[in-house]
Amino acid sequence: MKVLVLNTGSSSVKYQLFKMPEELVLCSGTIERIGDTEARIRHNSSKCSVDKPLTIPTHKFALKYIVGLLLDKDKGEVQSIEEIEAVGHRVVHGGHTFKSTVEITSEVKSKIKELFTLAPLHNPSNLEGINVAESIFKKAKQAAIFDTSFHQTIPLKAYKYAIPNEFLDNHHIRLFGFHGTSHKYVSQKAIDYLDNKKAKIISIHLGNGCSISAIRNGESKDHSLGFSPFNGLIMGTRSGDIDHTLIFYLVNTLNYELDEVKSILQSKSGMLGLTGFNDLRDIIAEAKRGNKKCKLALEMNAYRIKKYIGSYVAAMNGLDCIIFTAGIGENSKLIREMVCSEMDIFGIELDEEKNNKSKSGILEINKNNSKVKILVIPTNEELEIARQTFDLFK
Ligand code: ADP
């Protein structure tokens, strides 16, 4: 079965075409800056490689362009559009409704729409991707894979907020958890690597969005992102944990409009708000040049992660393994070093030499005698989505 995986963001589409169950990647690519005059396509397959600027006004146009590449007579991967039997869509927020991967129906789409207010940066574009894919791949089955599903095993005492009961009972206000596809994929890799199904794992996903998960027996037990993908760690543009009374203060005392506060906390805070830079590579380079704001932001970032590690060790009464994953986790030796420094109380001991190595696949970076294994595991949310889509329709 050929399964197309789509991760549709507000201005980008990431895609991979898989042959399942062989898990063979036939092609992959990204279209970035949709709606901008400087959109760019990067497409790779065994037959061709494309990397060029072009004008892509809409998501529909983007998907049609991708289909054009897939169907290309000489360089394409399929001869007819019907060969793609299933499309798997990443959907960020599944709320309390979606506990697992589902086939997309009109009812599913309206439920995803109802959740727009909970994930305003993600769910609208995810649904746009679904609508566009339905109009193009008319015969293919479509599946929604939710970032929240993996966290359904978090116990009540961890997902319930200490606010009046009616808010959970009547309005489903609770911690949901995100990046579940990534945490599931890398923790399963770690379980296989450790050969220990019961391992107590802390999985740290550090990309533009950042989150940390406590995982035991292969199940999510607690998570740093909550009701929406906002809480917890310091992210690219999101503040993570704050005292919520500062929202009242900004509105009531400093006279900000509520929408402005939302935009400050979601899009102008985090590493961007602290440094003026969004990309961690720039922040590290600046810190090396002596930029004090960047140095402090890196320290704050690592400190926040350390605090979560401590609380999750307590929550699980132990720790066997820490995983670093996603853009920053996989690539930033510095952040890994800062997070793991002075953590020997928990049996976490990083080996600097191993941390400086690069390797495809799993990289073990702890000292030989470290009680806790520290693993760098490249995430592969697309493969996890392809697996779940295939399992649903095979
Ligand atoms: P997304 O959440 O958009 O999927 P990614 O997982 O691709 O994000 O991570 C993107 C982030 O990874 C960028 O903001 C960049 O700061 C960071 N990154 C990528 N490579 C490196 C590197 N070599 N060193 C430090 N940070 C890196």
Short mmCIF file of C-alpha atoms and ligand atoms in Angstrom, two decimals:
data_model
loop_
_atom_site.label_atom_id
_atom_site.label_comp_id
_atom_site.label_asym_id
_atom_site.label_seq_id
_atom_site.Cartn_x
_atom_site.Cartn_y
_atom_site.Cartn_z
CA MET A 1 0.00 0.00 0.00
CA LYS A 2 1.28 3.48 -0.86
CA VAL A 3 0.62 5.89 2.00
CA LEU A 4 1.11 9.63 1.69
CA VAL A 5 1.83 11.39 4.98
CA LEU A 6 0.95 15.06 5.20
CA ASN A 7 1.90 17.51 7.93
CA THR A 8 0.19 20.74 6.96
CA GLY A 9 1.26 23.82 8.89
CA SER A 10 0.02 27.39 8.58
CA SER A 11 2.58 28.22 5.87
CA SER A 12 4.15 24.87 5.05
CA VAL A 13 3.41 21.34 3.92
CA LYS A 14 5.77 18.50 4.82
CA TYR A 15 5.15 15.22 3.02
CA GLN A 16 6.50 11.70 2.62
CA LEU A 17 5.30 8.90 0.41
CA PHE A 18 5.76 5.42 1.92
CA LYS A 19 5.43 1.93 0.56
CA MET A 20 3.92 -0.04 3.41
CA PRO A 21 4.39 -2.40 5.17
CA GLU A 22 7.99 -2.31 3.91
CA GLU A 23 8.34 1.21 5.41
CA LEU A 24 10.15 2.29 2.26
CA VAL A 25 10.31 6.06 1.74
CA LEU A 26 9.62 6.66 -1.96
CA CYS A 27 9.99 10.42 -1.72
CA SER A 28 9.83 13.25 0.75
CA GLY A 29 9.76 16.99 0.72
CA THR A 30 8.66 20.31 2.12
CA ILE A 31 7.02 23.38 0.70
CA GLU A 32 7.70 26.37 2.91
CA ARG A 33 6.37 29.94 3.00
CA ILE A 34 3.09 29.21 1.26
CA GLY A 35 1.38 32.51 0.43
CA ASP A 36 4.73 34.32 0.29
CA THR A 37 6.42 35.31 -2.96
CA GLU A 38 9.50 33.46 -1.72
CA ALA A 39 7.98 30.01 -1.26
CA ARG A 40 10.42 27.14 -1.67
CA ILE A 41 10.08 23.48 -2.55
CA ARG A 42 12.52 20.79 -1.52
CA HIS A 43 11.74 17.36 -2.90
CA ASN A 44 13.85 14.21 -2.79
CA SER A 45 13.43 10.78 -4.29
CA SER A 46 15.77 8.19 -5.77
CA LYS A 47 14.96 9.65 -9.20
CA CYS A 48 15.19 13.38 -8.59
CA SER A 49 16.03 16.13 -6.23
CA VAL A 50 14.37 19.55 -6.43
CA ASP A 51 15.29 22.62 -4.41
CA LYS A 52 13.98 25.86 -5.85
CA PRO A 53 11.99 29.00 -5.11
CA LEU A 54 8.53 29.34 -6.62
CA THR A 55 5.26 31.15 -6.11
CA ILE A 56 2.79 29.06 -4.11
CA PRO A 57 -0.29 31.10 -3.20
CA THR A 58 -2.34 28.46 -1.35
CA HIS A 59 -2.21 25.03 0.29
CA LYS A 60 -4.24 23.65 -2.60
CA PHE A 61 -1.71 24.93 -5.07
CA ALA A 62 1.09 23.41 -2.94
CA LEU A 63 -0.53 19.98 -2.87
CA LYS A 64 -1.23 20.09 -6.60
CA TYR A 65 2.42 20.92 -7.19
CA ILE A 66 3.47 17.93 -5.07
CA VAL A 67 1.07 15.68 -6.98
CA GLY A 68 2.62 16.95 -10.22
CA LEU A 69 6.02 15.78 -8.99
CA LEU A 70 4.66 12.42 -7.83
CA LEU A 71 3.00 11.78 -11.21
CA ASP A 72 5.87 13.05 -13.39
CA LYS A 73 6.30 10.57 -16.28
CA ASP A 74 10.09 10.26 -15.93
CA LYS A 75 10.83 11.18 -12.36
CA GLY A 76 7.57 10.47 -10.51
CA GLU A 77 6.90 7.70 -7.99
CA VAL A 78 3.35 6.81 -9.09
CA GLN A 79 1.71 6.38 -12.47
CA SER A 80 -1.78 7.35 -11.43
CA ILE A 81 -3.19 9.19 -8.46
CA GLU A 82 -5.28 6.11 -7.51
CA GLU A 83 -2.05 4.29 -6.60
CA ILE A 84 -2.01 6.33 -3.40
CA GLU A 85 -4.50 4.33 -1.38
CA ALA A 86 -4.27 6.20 1.89
CA VAL A 87 -3.34 9.62 3.21
CA GLY A 88 -2.31 10.09 6.87
CA HIS A 89 -2.69 13.58 8.30
CA ARG A 90 -1.01 14.95 11.38
CA VAL A 91 -3.61 16.71 13.51
CA VAL A 92 -2.29 18.46 16.58
CA HIS A 93 -5.30 18.59 18.89
CA GLY A 94 -7.70 15.70 19.30
CA GLY A 95 -9.22 17.04 22.53
CA HIS A 96 -11.09 14.55 24.68
CA THR A 97 -12.85 13.20 21.58
CA PHE A 98 -10.08 11.34 19.77
CA LYS A 99 -8.34 8.69 21.77
CA SER A 100 -6.70 7.03 18.79
CA THR A 101 -6.15 7.31 15.04
CA VAL A 102 -9.43 7.51 13.07
CA GLU A 103 -10.67 7.45 9.50
CA ILE A 104 -11.69 10.96 8.47
CA THR A 105 -15.41 11.54 7.97
CA SER A 106 -17.41 14.76 7.87
CA GLU A 107 -18.17 14.25 11.58
CA VAL A 108 -14.47 13.92 12.38
CA LYS A 109 -13.80 17.12 10.44
CA SER A 110 -16.40 19.08 12.39
CA LYS A 111 -14.91 17.83 15.66
CA ILE A 112 -11.43 18.94 14.51
CA LYS A 113 -12.97 22.33 13.73
CA GLU A 114 -14.52 22.57 17.20
CA LEU A 115 -11.00 22.27 18.56
CA PHE A 116 -9.65 25.29 16.64
CA THR A 117 -9.75 27.49 19.76
CA LEU A 118 -7.56 25.02 21.65
CA ALA A 119 -4.83 24.82 19.00
CA PRO A 120 -5.22 28.00 16.94
CA LEU A 121 -1.71 27.76 15.47
CA HIS A 122 -2.20 24.20 14.24
CA ASN A 123 -5.69 22.69 13.87
CA PRO A 124 -6.98 25.16 11.22
CA SER A 125 -4.12 24.39 8.83
CA ASN A 126 -4.33 20.66 9.62
CA LEU A 127 -7.99 20.74 8.54
CA GLU A 128 -7.14 22.78 5.45
CA GLY A 129 -4.69 20.00 4.51
CA ILE A 130 -7.42 17.38 4.95
CA ASN A 131 -9.92 19.30 2.81
CA VAL A 132 -7.41 19.88 0.04
CA ALA A 133 -6.25 16.24 0.11
CA GLU A 134 -9.86 15.02 -0.11
CA SER A 135 -10.42 17.16 -3.18
CA ILE A 136 -7.30 15.78 -4.89
CA PHE A 137 -7.05 12.14 -3.71
CA LYS A 138 -10.73 11.36 -4.26
CA LYS A 139 -10.42 7.58 -3.92
CA ALA A 140 -7.85 7.41 -1.11
CA LYS A 141 -8.83 6.74 2.49
CA GLN A 142 -7.84 9.51 4.83
CA ALA A 143 -6.73 9.11 8.44
CA ALA A 144 -6.19 11.64 11.22
CA ILE A 145 -3.33 10.95 13.60
CA PHE A 146 -3.53 13.13 16.69
CA ASP A 147 -0.57 14.44 18.69
CA THR A 148 -2.72 14.06 21.79
CA SER A 149 -3.62 10.34 21.47
CA PHE A 150 -0.43 8.92 23.01
CA HIS A 151 -1.15 10.87 26.21
CA GLN A 152 -4.52 9.24 26.89
CA THR A 153 -2.77 7.00 29.45
CA ILE A 154 -1.86 9.96 31.68
CA PRO A 155 -3.65 9.32 35.00
CA LEU A 156 -6.45 11.56 36.27
CA LYS A 157 -4.34 12.93 39.13
CA ALA A 158 -1.86 14.25 36.55
CA TYR A 159 -4.22 15.51 33.85
CA LYS A 160 -6.79 17.20 36.08
CA TYR A 161 -6.30 20.86 36.95
CA ALA A 162 -7.03 22.00 40.51
CA ILE A 163 -9.94 24.19 39.46
CA PRO A 164 -13.64 23.58 40.20
CA ASN A 165 -14.68 20.07 39.09
CA GLU A 166 -17.35 21.33 36.70
CA PHE A 167 -14.67 22.52 34.26
CA LEU A 168 -13.43 19.00 33.71
CA ASP A 169 -16.85 17.37 34.03
CA ASN A 170 -18.78 19.75 31.78
CA HIS A 171 -16.15 21.35 29.57
CA HIS A 172 -13.35 18.73 29.37
CA ILE A 173 -10.78 21.25 30.53
CA ARG A 174 -7.68 19.18 31.35
CA LEU A 175 -4.10 18.50 30.36
CA PHE A 176 -4.09 16.82 26.95
CA GLY A 177 -0.40 16.59 26.00
CA PHE A 178 1.14 17.00 22.53
CA HIS A 179 3.98 15.79 20.28
CA GLY A 180 2.58 12.33 21.07
CA THR A 181 3.58 10.81 17.73
CA SER A 182 7.19 11.81 18.34
CA HIS A 183 7.30 10.73 21.99
CA LYS A 184 5.70 7.41 21.08
CA TYR A 185 8.15 6.76 18.24
CA VAL A 186 11.34 7.59 20.15
CA SER A 187 10.30 5.92 23.40
CA GLN A 188 9.53 2.70 21.51
CA LYS A 189 13.00 2.92 19.93
CA ALA A 190 14.50 3.37 23.41
CA ILE A 191 12.53 0.42 24.80
CA ASP A 192 13.88 -1.78 21.99
CA TYR A 193 17.42 -0.43 22.49
CA LEU A 194 17.30 -1.03 26.26
CA ASP A 195 15.40 -4.30 25.80
CA ASN A 196 13.25 -3.23 28.74
CA LYS A 197 9.50 -2.84 28.21
CA LYS A 198 9.08 -1.43 31.72
CA ALA A 199 11.76 1.25 31.38
CA LYS A 200 11.19 4.58 33.12
CA ILE A 201 11.90 7.10 30.38
CA ILE A 202 11.97 10.88 30.10
CA SER A 203 11.57 11.91 26.48
CA ILE A 204 12.61 15.48 25.62
CA HIS A 205 11.34 16.82 22.28
CA LEU A 206 13.10 20.10 21.48
CA GLY A 207 12.11 21.67 18.17
CA ASN A 208 10.31 24.95 17.54
CA GLY A 209 7.72 23.54 19.92
CA CYS A 210 9.22 21.81 22.97
CA SER A 211 7.84 19.24 25.38
CA ILE A 212 8.88 16.63 27.88
CA SER A 213 7.14 13.35 28.71
CA ALA A 214 7.34 10.90 31.57
CA ILE A 215 6.92 7.41 30.09
CA ARG A 216 6.64 4.13 31.95
CA ASN A 217 5.79 0.69 30.53
CA GLY A 218 5.64 2.35 27.10
CA GLU A 219 2.80 4.62 28.26
CA SER A 220 2.71 8.37 28.74
CA LYS A 221 2.32 9.18 32.45
CA ASP A 222 2.80 12.94 32.50
CA HIS A 223 3.61 15.70 30.07
CA SER A 224 4.66 19.35 30.05
CA LEU A 225 2.22 20.70 27.43
CA GLY A 226 -1.27 20.98 28.82
CA PHE A 227 -4.67 22.17 27.67
CA SER A 228 -3.10 23.64 24.54
CA PRO A 229 0.47 23.44 23.20
CA PHE A 230 1.69 26.29 25.39
CA ASN A 231 2.78 25.23 28.87
CA GLY A 232 6.04 23.82 30.14
CA LEU A 233 9.39 24.33 28.49
CA ILE A 234 10.64 27.56 26.93
CA MET A 235 9.99 27.28 23.17
CA GLY A 236 10.97 29.17 20.01
CA THR A 237 8.25 31.82 20.40
CA ARG A 238 6.11 30.48 23.27
CA SER A 239 6.82 31.30 26.92
CA GLY A 240 5.98 27.91 28.40
CA ASP A 241 5.10 28.01 32.13
CA ILE A 242 4.08 31.38 33.49
CA ASP A 243 2.05 32.51 36.46
CA HIS A 244 -1.36 33.00 34.80
CA THR A 245 -2.12 36.05 36.93
CA LEU A 246 0.29 37.99 34.74
CA ILE A 247 -2.37 37.81 32.02
CA PHE A 248 -4.80 39.64 34.33
CA TYR A 249 -2.10 42.17 35.16
CA LEU A 250 -1.29 42.85 31.52
CA VAL A 251 -4.98 43.37 30.73
CA ASN A 252 -6.26 45.10 33.86
CA THR A 253 -3.26 47.17 34.87
CA LEU A 254 -1.12 47.64 31.77
CA ASN A 255 -4.21 47.92 29.52
CA TYR A 256 -3.26 45.37 26.87
CA GLU A 257 -6.05 43.90 24.76
CA LEU A 258 -6.55 40.18 25.38
CA ASP A 259 -5.65 39.40 21.77
CA GLU A 260 -2.40 41.30 22.14
CA VAL A 261 -1.53 39.30 25.25
CA LYS A 262 -2.23 36.10 23.36
CA SER A 263 0.02 37.16 20.54
CA ILE A 264 2.79 38.20 22.98
CA LEU A 265 2.72 34.88 24.81
CA GLN A 266 2.38 32.69 21.72
CA SER A 267 4.41 34.42 19.06
CA LYS A 268 6.71 36.97 20.66
CA SER A 269 7.92 35.19 23.78
CA GLY A 270 10.17 32.18 24.40
CA MET A 271 13.68 32.31 22.96
CA LEU A 272 12.58 35.00 20.48
CA GLY A 273 11.29 37.29 23.22
CA LEU A 274 14.40 36.77 25.32
CA THR A 275 16.99 37.23 22.57
CA GLY A 276 15.45 38.67 19.40
CA PHE A 277 16.37 35.40 17.63
CA ASN A 278 14.16 32.42 16.97
CA ASP A 279 16.63 29.86 15.66
CA LEU A 280 18.76 28.24 18.35
CA ARG A 281 21.77 28.14 16.02
CA ASP A 282 21.77 31.95 15.89
CA ILE A 283 21.32 32.18 19.65
CA ILE A 284 24.27 29.85 20.32
CA ALA A 285 26.46 31.73 17.84
CA GLU A 286 25.53 35.04 19.49
CA ALA A 287 26.18 33.66 22.98
CA LYS A 288 29.64 32.55 21.84
CA ARG A 289 30.27 36.12 20.67
CA GLY A 290 29.45 37.30 24.19
CA ASN A 291 25.77 38.31 23.80
CA LYS A 292 24.58 38.25 27.43
CA LYS A 293 20.87 37.98 26.62
CA CYS A 294 21.53 34.90 24.52
CA LYS A 295 23.70 33.33 27.21
CA LEU A 296 21.02 33.89 29.83
CA ALA A 297 18.27 32.56 27.55
CA LEU A 298 20.23 29.33 27.03
CA GLU A 299 20.70 28.98 30.78
CA MET A 300 16.99 29.60 31.41
CA ASN A 301 16.09 27.07 28.73
CA ALA A 302 18.27 24.31 30.20
CA TYR A 303 17.23 25.15 33.77
CA ARG A 304 13.54 24.72 32.90
CA ILE A 305 14.22 21.31 31.34
CA LYS A 306 16.24 20.23 34.40
CA LYS A 307 13.36 21.16 36.72
CA TYR A 308 10.97 18.98 34.70
CA ILE A 309 13.42 16.08 34.73
CA GLY A 310 13.58 16.32 38.53
CA SER A 311 9.81 16.32 38.89
CA TYR A 312 9.35 13.38 36.52
CA VAL A 313 12.00 11.32 38.33
CA ALA A 314 9.92 11.91 41.45
CA ALA A 315 6.66 11.10 39.63
CA MET A 316 8.04 7.78 38.36
CA ASN A 317 10.17 7.01 41.43
CA GLY A 318 13.22 6.43 39.26
CA LEU A 319 14.71 6.82 35.83
CA ASP A 320 16.35 4.45 33.34
CA CYS A 321 16.75 6.64 30.29
CA ILE A 322 16.61 10.18 28.94
CA ILE A 323 15.92 10.75 25.25
CA PHE A 324 16.84 13.91 23.34
CA THR A 325 14.99 14.34 20.06
CA ALA A 326 13.79 16.80 17.34
CA GLY A 327 15.79 19.65 15.73
CA ILE A 328 17.46 20.97 18.88
CA GLY A 329 17.58 17.71 20.85
CA GLU A 330 19.19 15.83 17.96
CA ASN A 331 21.63 18.55 16.93
CA SER A 332 22.55 20.77 19.85
CA LYS A 333 25.43 19.27 21.82
CA LEU A 334 25.47 22.40 23.95
CA ILE A 335 21.86 22.14 25.14
CA ARG A 336 22.33 18.42 25.90
CA GLU A 337 25.45 19.23 27.90
CA MET A 338 23.77 22.07 29.81
CA VAL A 339 20.72 19.94 30.62
CA CYS A 340 22.78 16.98 31.85
CA SER A 341 25.33 18.95 33.87
CA GLU A 342 25.17 18.57 37.66
CA MET A 343 22.52 15.87 37.46
CA ASP A 344 24.58 13.07 39.04
CA ILE A 345 22.14 13.06 41.99
CA PHE A 346 19.76 11.29 39.56
CA GLY A 347 22.47 9.03 38.10
CA ILE A 348 22.63 11.14 34.92
CA GLU A 349 26.23 11.43 33.71
CA LEU A 350 27.02 12.71 30.24
CA ASP A 351 30.18 11.68 28.40
CA GLU A 352 31.45 14.82 26.64
CA GLU A 353 33.36 12.94 23.99
CA LYS A 354 30.38 10.77 23.05
CA ASN A 355 28.12 13.85 23.10
CA ASN A 356 30.35 15.48 20.48
CA LYS A 357 30.01 12.57 18.07
CA SER A 358 27.45 12.44 15.29
CA LYS A 359 25.84 9.23 14.15
CA SER A 360 22.79 8.22 12.18
CA GLY A 361 20.42 6.17 14.31
CA ILE A 362 20.63 6.01 18.10
CA LEU A 363 23.60 7.74 19.77
CA GLU A 364 24.34 6.80 23.40
CA ILE A 365 26.05 9.73 25.12
CA ASN A 366 26.22 8.72 28.80
CA LYS A 367 29.39 7.68 30.63
CA ASN A 368 29.86 3.91 30.80
CA ASN A 369 29.06 3.88 34.54
CA SER A 370 26.10 6.30 34.32
CA LYS A 371 23.06 4.73 35.98
CA VAL A 372 20.80 6.45 33.47
CA LYS A 373 21.25 5.97 29.73
CA ILE A 374 21.21 9.21 27.75
CA LEU A 375 20.14 8.61 24.16
CA VAL A 376 19.91 10.90 21.13
CA ILE A 377 17.19 9.41 18.95
CA PRO A 378 16.13 11.03 15.65
CA THR A 379 12.38 11.35 15.67
CA ASN A 380 10.35 10.18 12.69
CA GLU A 381 6.79 11.36 13.13
CA GLU A 382 6.09 10.70 9.45
CA LEU A 383 6.95 7.01 9.76
CA GLU A 384 4.83 6.71 12.90
CA ILE A 385 1.91 8.33 11.02
CA ALA A 386 2.43 6.00 8.05
CA ARG A 387 2.44 2.97 10.39
CA GLN A 388 -0.77 4.04 12.10
CA THR A 389 -2.48 4.85 8.79
CA PHE A 390 -1.47 1.49 7.36
CA ASP A 391 -2.63 -0.35 10.51
CA LEU A 392 -6.02 1.37 10.24
CA PHE A 393 -6.66 0.49 6.60
CA LYS A 394 -4.70 -2.72 5.86
P1 ADP B 1 9.60 21.77 14.29
O1 ADP B 1 9.06 21.90 15.68
O2 ADP B 1 9.23 22.92 13.42
O3 ADP B 1 9.40 20.41 13.65
P2 ADP B 1 12.39 21.02 14.32
O4 ADP B 1 12.27 19.77 15.11
O5 ADP B 1 12.75 20.90 12.87
O6 ADP B 1 11.15 21.97 14.49
O7 ADP B 1 13.50 21.94 15.04
C1 ADP B 1 13.77 23.22 14.57
C2 ADP B 1 14.79 23.86 15.47
O8 ADP B 1 15.96 23.03 15.55
C3 ADP B 1 15.26 25.20 14.92
O9 ADP B 1 14.65 26.24 15.61
C4 ADP B 1 16.75 25.21 15.21
O10 ADP B 1 16.94 26.15 16.22
C5 ADP B 1 17.08 23.86 15.81
N1 ADP B 1 18.30 23.29 15.24
C6 ADP B 1 18.45 22.63 14.07
N2 ADP B 1 19.74 22.29 13.89
C7 ADP B 1 20.42 22.75 14.98
C8 ADP B 1 21.78 22.72 15.41
N3 ADP B 1 22.75 22.14 14.68
N4 ADP B 1 22.09 23.30 16.59
C9 ADP B 1 21.15 23.88 17.34
N5 ADP B 1 19.86 23.94 17.00
C10 ADP B 1 19.49 23.38 15.85
#
